[in-house]
mmCIF file of C-alpha atoms in Angstrom:
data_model
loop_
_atom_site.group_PDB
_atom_site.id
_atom_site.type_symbol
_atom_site.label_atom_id
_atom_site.label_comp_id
_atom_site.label_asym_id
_atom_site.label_seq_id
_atom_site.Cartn_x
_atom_site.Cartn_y
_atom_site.Cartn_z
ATOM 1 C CA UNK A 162 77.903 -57.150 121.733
ATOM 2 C CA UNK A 163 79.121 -54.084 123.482
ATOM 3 C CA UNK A 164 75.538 -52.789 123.283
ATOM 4 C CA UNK A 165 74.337 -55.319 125.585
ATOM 5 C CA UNK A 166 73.743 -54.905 129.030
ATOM 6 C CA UNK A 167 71.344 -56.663 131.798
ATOM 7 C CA UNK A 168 68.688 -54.089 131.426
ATOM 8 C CA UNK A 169 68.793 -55.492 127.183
ATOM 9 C CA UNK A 170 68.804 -59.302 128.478
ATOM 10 C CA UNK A 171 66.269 -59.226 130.578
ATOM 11 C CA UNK A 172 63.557 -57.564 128.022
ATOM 12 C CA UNK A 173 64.933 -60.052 125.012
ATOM 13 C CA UNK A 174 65.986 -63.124 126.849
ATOM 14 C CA UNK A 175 68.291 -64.811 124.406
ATOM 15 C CA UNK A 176 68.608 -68.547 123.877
ATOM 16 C CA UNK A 177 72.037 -68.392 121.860
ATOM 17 C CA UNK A 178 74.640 -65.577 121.361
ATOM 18 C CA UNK A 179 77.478 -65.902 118.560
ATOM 19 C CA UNK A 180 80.583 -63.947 118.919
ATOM 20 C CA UNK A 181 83.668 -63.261 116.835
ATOM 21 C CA UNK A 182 86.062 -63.834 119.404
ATOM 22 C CA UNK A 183 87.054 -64.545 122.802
ATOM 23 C CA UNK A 184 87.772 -60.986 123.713
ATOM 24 C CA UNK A 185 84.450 -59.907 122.553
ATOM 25 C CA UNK A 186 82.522 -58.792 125.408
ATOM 26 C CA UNK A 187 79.823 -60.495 126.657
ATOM 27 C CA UNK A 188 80.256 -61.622 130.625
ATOM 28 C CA UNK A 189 78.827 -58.621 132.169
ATOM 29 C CA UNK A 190 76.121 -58.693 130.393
ATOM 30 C CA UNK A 191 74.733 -61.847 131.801
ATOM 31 C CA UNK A 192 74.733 -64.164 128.584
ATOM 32 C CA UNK A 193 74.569 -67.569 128.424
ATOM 33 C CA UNK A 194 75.169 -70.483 125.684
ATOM 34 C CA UNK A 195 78.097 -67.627 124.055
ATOM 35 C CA UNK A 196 79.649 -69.431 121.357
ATOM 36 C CA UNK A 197 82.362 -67.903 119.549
ATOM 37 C CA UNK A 198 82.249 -68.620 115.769
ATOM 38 C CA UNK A 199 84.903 -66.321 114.405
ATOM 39 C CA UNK A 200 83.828 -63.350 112.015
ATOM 40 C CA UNK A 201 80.362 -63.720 109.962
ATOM 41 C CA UNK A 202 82.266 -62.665 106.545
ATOM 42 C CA UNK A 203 84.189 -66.188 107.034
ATOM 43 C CA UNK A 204 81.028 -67.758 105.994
ATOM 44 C CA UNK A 205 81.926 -66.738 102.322
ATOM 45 C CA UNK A 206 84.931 -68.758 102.352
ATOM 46 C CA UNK A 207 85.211 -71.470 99.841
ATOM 47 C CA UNK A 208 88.205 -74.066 100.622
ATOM 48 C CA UNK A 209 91.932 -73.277 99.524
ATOM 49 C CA UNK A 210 91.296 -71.642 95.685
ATOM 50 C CA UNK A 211 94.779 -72.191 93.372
ATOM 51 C CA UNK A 212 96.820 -69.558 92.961
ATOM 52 C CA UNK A 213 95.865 -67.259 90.255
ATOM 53 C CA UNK A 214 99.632 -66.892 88.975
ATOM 54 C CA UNK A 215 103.099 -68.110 90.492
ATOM 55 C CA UNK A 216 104.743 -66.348 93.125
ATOM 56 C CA UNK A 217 105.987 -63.334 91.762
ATOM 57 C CA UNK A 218 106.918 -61.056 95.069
ATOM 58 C CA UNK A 219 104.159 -59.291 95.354
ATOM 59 C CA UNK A 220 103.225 -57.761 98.517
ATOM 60 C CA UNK A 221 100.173 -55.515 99.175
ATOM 61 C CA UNK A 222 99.944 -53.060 102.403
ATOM 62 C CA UNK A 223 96.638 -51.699 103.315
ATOM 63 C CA UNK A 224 96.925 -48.737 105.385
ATOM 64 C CA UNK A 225 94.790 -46.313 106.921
ATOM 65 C CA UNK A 226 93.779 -43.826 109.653
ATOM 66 C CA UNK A 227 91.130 -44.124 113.092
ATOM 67 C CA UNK A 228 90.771 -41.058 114.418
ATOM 68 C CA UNK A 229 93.831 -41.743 117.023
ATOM 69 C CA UNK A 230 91.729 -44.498 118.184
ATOM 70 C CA UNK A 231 94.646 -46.997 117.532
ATOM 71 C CA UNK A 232 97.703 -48.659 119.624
ATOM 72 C CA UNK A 233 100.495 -46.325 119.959
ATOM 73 C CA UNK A 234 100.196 -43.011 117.367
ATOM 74 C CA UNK A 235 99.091 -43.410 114.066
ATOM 75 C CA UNK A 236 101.613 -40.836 112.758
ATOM 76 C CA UNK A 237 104.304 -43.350 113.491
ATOM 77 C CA UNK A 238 102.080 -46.272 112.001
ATOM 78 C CA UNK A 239 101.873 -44.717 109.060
ATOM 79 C CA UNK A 240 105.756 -44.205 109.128
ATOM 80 C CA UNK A 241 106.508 -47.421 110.263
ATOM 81 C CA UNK A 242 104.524 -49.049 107.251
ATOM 82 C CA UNK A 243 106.094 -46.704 104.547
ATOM 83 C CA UNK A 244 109.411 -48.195 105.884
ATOM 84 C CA UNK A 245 108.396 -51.146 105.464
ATOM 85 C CA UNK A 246 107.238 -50.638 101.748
ATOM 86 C CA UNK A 247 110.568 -48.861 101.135
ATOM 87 C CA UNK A 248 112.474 -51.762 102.412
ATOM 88 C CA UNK A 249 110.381 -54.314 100.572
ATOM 89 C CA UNK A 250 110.322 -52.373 96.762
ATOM 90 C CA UNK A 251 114.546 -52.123 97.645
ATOM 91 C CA UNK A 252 114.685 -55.337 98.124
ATOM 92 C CA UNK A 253 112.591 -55.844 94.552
ATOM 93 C CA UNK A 254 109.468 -56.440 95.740
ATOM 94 C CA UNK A 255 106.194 -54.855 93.953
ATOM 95 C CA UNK A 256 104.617 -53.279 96.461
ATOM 96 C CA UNK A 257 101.163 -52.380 95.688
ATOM 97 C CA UNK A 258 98.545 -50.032 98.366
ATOM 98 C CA UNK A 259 94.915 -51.152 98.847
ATOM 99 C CA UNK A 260 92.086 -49.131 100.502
ATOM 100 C CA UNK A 261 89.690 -51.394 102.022
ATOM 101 C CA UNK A 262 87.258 -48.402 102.009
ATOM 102 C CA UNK A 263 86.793 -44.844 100.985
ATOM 103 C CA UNK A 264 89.070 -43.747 103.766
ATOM 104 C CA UNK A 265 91.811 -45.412 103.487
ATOM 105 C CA UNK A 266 92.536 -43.973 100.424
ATOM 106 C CA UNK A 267 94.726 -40.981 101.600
ATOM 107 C CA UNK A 268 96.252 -42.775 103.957
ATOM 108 C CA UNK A 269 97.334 -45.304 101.479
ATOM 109 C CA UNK A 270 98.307 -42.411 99.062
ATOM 110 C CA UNK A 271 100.483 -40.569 101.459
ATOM 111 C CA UNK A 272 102.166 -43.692 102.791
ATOM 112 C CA UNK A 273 103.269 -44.767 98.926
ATOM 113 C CA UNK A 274 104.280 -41.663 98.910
ATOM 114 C CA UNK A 275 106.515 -41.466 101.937
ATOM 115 C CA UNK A 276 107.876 -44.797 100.411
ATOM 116 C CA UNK A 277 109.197 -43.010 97.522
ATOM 117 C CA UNK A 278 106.812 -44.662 95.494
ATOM 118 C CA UNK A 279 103.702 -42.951 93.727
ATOM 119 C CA UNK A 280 99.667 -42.746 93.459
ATOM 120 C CA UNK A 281 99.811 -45.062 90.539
ATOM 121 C CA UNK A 282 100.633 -47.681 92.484
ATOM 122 C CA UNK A 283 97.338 -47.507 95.053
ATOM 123 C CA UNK A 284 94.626 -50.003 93.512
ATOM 124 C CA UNK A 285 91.231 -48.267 92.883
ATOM 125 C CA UNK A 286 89.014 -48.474 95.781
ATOM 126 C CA UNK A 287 86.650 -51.834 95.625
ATOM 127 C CA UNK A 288 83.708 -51.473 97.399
ATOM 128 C CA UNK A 289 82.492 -55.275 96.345
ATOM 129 C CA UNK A 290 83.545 -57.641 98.818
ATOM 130 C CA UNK A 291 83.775 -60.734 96.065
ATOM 131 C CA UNK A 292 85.582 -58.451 93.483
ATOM 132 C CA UNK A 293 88.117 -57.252 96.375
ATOM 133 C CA UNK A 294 88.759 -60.874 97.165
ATOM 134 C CA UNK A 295 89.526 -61.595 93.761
ATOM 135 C CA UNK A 296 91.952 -58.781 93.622
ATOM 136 C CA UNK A 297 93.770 -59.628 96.432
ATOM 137 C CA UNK A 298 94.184 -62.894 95.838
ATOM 138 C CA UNK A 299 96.734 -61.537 92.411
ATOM 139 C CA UNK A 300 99.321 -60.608 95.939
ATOM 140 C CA UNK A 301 101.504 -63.431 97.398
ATOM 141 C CA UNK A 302 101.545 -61.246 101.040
ATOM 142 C CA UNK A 303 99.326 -58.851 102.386
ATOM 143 C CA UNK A 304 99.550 -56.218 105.405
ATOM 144 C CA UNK A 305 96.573 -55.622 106.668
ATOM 145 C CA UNK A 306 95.983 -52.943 109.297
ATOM 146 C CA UNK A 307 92.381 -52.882 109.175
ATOM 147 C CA UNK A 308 89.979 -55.572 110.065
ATOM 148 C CA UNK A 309 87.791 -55.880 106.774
ATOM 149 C CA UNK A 310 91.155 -56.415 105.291
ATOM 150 C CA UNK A 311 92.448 -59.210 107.081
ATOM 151 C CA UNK A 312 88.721 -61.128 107.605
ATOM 152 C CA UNK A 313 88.740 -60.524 103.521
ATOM 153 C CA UNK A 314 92.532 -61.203 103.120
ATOM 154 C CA UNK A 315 91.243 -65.056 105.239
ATOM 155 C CA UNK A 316 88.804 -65.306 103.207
ATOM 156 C CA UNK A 317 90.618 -65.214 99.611
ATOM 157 C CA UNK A 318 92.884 -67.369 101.244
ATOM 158 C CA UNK A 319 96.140 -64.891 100.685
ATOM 159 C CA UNK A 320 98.315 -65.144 103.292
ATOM 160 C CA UNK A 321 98.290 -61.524 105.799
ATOM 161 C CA UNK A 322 100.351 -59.959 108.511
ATOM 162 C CA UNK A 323 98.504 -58.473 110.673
ATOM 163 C CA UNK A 324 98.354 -54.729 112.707
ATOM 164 C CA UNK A 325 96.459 -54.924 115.673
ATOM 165 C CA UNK A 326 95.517 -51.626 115.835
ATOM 166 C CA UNK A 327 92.695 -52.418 118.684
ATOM 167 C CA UNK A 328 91.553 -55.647 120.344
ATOM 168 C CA UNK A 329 89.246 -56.601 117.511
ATOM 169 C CA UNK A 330 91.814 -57.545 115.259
ATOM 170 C CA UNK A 331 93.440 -59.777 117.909
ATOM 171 C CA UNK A 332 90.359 -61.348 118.728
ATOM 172 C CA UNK A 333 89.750 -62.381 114.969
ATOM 173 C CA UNK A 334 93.244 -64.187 114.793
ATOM 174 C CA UNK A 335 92.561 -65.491 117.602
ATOM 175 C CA UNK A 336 89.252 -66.949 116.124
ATOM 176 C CA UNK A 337 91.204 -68.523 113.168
ATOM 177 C CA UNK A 338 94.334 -69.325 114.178
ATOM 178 C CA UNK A 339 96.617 -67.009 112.750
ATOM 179 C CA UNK A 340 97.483 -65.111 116.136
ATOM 180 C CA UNK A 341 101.395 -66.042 115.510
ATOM 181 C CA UNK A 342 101.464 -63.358 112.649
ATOM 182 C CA UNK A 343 100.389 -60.603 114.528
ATOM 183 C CA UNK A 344 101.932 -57.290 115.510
ATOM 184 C CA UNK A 345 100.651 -54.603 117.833
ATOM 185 C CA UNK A 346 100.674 -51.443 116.252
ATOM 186 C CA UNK A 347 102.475 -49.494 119.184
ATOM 187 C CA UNK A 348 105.152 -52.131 118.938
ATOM 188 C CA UNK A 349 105.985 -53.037 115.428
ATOM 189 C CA UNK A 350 108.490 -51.600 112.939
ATOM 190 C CA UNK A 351 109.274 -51.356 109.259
ATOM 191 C CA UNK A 352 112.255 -54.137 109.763
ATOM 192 C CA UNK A 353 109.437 -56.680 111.592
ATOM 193 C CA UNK A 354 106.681 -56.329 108.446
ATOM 194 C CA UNK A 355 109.622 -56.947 105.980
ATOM 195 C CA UNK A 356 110.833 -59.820 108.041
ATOM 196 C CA UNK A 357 107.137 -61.124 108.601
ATOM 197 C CA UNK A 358 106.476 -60.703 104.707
ATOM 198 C CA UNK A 359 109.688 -62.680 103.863
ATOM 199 C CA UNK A 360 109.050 -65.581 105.972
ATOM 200 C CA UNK A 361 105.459 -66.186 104.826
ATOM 201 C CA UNK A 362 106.528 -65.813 100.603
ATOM 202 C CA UNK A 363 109.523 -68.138 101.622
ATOM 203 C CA UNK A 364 106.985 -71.034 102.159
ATOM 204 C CA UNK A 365 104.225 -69.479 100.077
ATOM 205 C CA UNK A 366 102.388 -72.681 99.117
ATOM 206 C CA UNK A 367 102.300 -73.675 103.019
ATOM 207 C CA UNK A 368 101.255 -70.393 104.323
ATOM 208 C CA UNK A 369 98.487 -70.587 101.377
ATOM 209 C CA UNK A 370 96.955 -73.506 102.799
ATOM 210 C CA UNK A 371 97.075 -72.697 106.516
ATOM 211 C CA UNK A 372 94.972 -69.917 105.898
ATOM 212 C CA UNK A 373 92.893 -71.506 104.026
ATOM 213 C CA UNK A 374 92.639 -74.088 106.522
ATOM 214 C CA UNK A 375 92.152 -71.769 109.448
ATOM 215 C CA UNK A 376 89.000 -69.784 107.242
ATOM 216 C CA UNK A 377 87.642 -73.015 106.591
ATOM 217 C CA UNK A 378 87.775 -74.249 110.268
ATOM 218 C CA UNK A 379 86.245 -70.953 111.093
ATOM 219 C CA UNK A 380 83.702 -71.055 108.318
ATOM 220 C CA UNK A 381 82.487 -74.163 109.945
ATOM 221 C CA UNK A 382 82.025 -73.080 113.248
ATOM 222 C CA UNK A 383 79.717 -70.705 112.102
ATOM 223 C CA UNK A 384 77.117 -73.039 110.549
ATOM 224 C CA UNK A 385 75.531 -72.579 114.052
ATOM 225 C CA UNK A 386 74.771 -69.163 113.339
ATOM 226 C CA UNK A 387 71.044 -68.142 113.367
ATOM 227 C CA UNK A 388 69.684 -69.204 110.224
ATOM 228 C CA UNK A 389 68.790 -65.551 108.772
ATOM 229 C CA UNK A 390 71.908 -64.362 110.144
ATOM 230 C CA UNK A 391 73.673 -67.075 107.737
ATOM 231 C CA UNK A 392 71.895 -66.176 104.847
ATOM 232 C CA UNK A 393 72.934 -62.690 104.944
ATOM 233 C CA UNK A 394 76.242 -63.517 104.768
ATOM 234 C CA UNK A 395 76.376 -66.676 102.342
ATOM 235 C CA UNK A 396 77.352 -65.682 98.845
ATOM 236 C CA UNK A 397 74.914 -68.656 97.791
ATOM 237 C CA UNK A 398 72.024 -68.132 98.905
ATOM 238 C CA UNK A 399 69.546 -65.031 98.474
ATOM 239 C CA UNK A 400 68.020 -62.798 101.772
ATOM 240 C CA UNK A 401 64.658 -61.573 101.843
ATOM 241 C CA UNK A 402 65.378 -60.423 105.619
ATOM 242 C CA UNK A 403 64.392 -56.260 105.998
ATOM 243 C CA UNK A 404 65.922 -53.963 108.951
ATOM 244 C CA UNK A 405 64.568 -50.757 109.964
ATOM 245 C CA UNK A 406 66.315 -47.633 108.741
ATOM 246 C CA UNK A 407 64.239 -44.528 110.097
ATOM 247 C CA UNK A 408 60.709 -45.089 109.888
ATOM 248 C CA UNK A 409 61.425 -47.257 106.692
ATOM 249 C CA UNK A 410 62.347 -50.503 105.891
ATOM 250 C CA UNK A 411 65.124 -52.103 103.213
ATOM 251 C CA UNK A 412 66.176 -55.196 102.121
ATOM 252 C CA UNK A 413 69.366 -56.697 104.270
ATOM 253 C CA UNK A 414 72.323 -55.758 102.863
ATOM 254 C CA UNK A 415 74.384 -58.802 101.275
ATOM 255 C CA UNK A 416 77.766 -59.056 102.099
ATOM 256 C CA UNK A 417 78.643 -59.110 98.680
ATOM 257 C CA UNK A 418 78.676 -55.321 99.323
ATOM 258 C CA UNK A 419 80.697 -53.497 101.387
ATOM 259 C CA UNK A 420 78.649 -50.131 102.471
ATOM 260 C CA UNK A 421 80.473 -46.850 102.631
ATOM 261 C CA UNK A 422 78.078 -46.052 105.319
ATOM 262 C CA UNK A 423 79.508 -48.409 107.731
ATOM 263 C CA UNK A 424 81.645 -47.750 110.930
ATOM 264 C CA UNK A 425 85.262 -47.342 110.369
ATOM 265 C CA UNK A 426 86.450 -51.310 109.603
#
């Protein structure tokens, strides 16, 4: 959306324009009919799924870096979230790290680290969005700090804290629901995630179905996506759709598949 201006609107005059959130921009750019439908990737949820296994105080942090491009410093982000991993394992937690991309795997290396725990306990990188829901629905809690991880996290259903480290994230709580468990990243510490983390586990079952009940109320807002649109991003349904790359053409990319050529999430 931040692409379009009134120079765009006037050459493609649009009859409809989805958007993940209210803070998504669109005003200036003259749009009309805006409706805001939450993130695309919601479409793949599926209703509340059982839990794999009872809880068993697990708690999974994703962490990562932006190029500075975050609330607050991410030196101290990264700090702040190894305290809280410290805090969590001391308090016998299982604290497991989980790169939601090729990135965030130093990041989430160097914070177990700084947690005093080691590289063996950083899942290997998943790069299939249905395979990475399926992992993370094994956690009872998640921290998310990036967006792909909490829009995935909503989708398994698993119930996240998280790290608004810029407006996006924000405005995809807001889009579900689930704005009450967010923290700013230039105002959160290692004692608030622990505290956070507790209070979902300590009515696991209830926290388990509000997200699922926010994804799904999302997921449904979204059936008035473009219908092409939709099919790119329902696990059900097969997309013939092609977009330009260079000269050349490819098929769409399913959202089965997360691309490693993708903008930072």
């Amino acid at each position: 959306m931040c692409c379009l201006d009134r120079r765009l609107c006037a050459i493609f005059p649009l009859s409809a324009c989805v958007v993940r959130g209210r803070c998504s921009f669109f005003g200036e750019a003259g749009l009309k009919n805006v409706r805001v439908t939450g993130d695309p990737v919601v479409a793949m949820h599926r209703g509340l799924v059982p839990a794999t296994s009872p809880a068993r105080r697990i708690v999974a942090i994703n962490a990562g870096r932006s190029e500075g491009r975050v609330w607050g410093d991410e030196e101290t982000v990264l700090a702040s979230l190894a305290d809280a991993a410290r805090r969590l394992h001391a308090a016998g937690w299982t604290v497991r790290f989980v790169p939601v991309w090729d990135k965030d795997e130093e990041p989430c290396r160097d914070v177990a680290r700084r947690a005093g725990l080691s590289d063996a306990d950083v899942e290997p990188l998943i790069l299939d969005a249905r395979q990475w829901i399926g992992m993370v629905r094994q956690f009872d809690v998640i921290v998310t700090l990036k967006l792909h991880a909490a829009v995935l996290a909503a989708v398994a259903g698993t119930p996240f804290v998280p790290l608004e480290y810029r407006p996006k994230v924000r405005d995809f709580c807001e889009s579900i629901g689930w704005v009450d468990h967010l923290m700013r990243t230039d105002e959160f510490t290692g004692e608030r995630v622990e505290r956070a983390v507790r209070a979902l586990y300590d009515d696991l079952p209830a926290a388990r179905a509000a997200s699922a009940i926010a994804s799904d109320h999302s997921r449904r807002n979204s059936i008035g996506m473009p219908r092409n649109c939709e099919k790119c991003f329902s696990p059900d349904e097969d997309c013939a759709q092609t977009t330009p790359e260079g000269d050349a053409a490819r098929p769409c990319r399913r959202m089965g598949r997360v691309d490693e050529r993708e903008t930072q999430s």
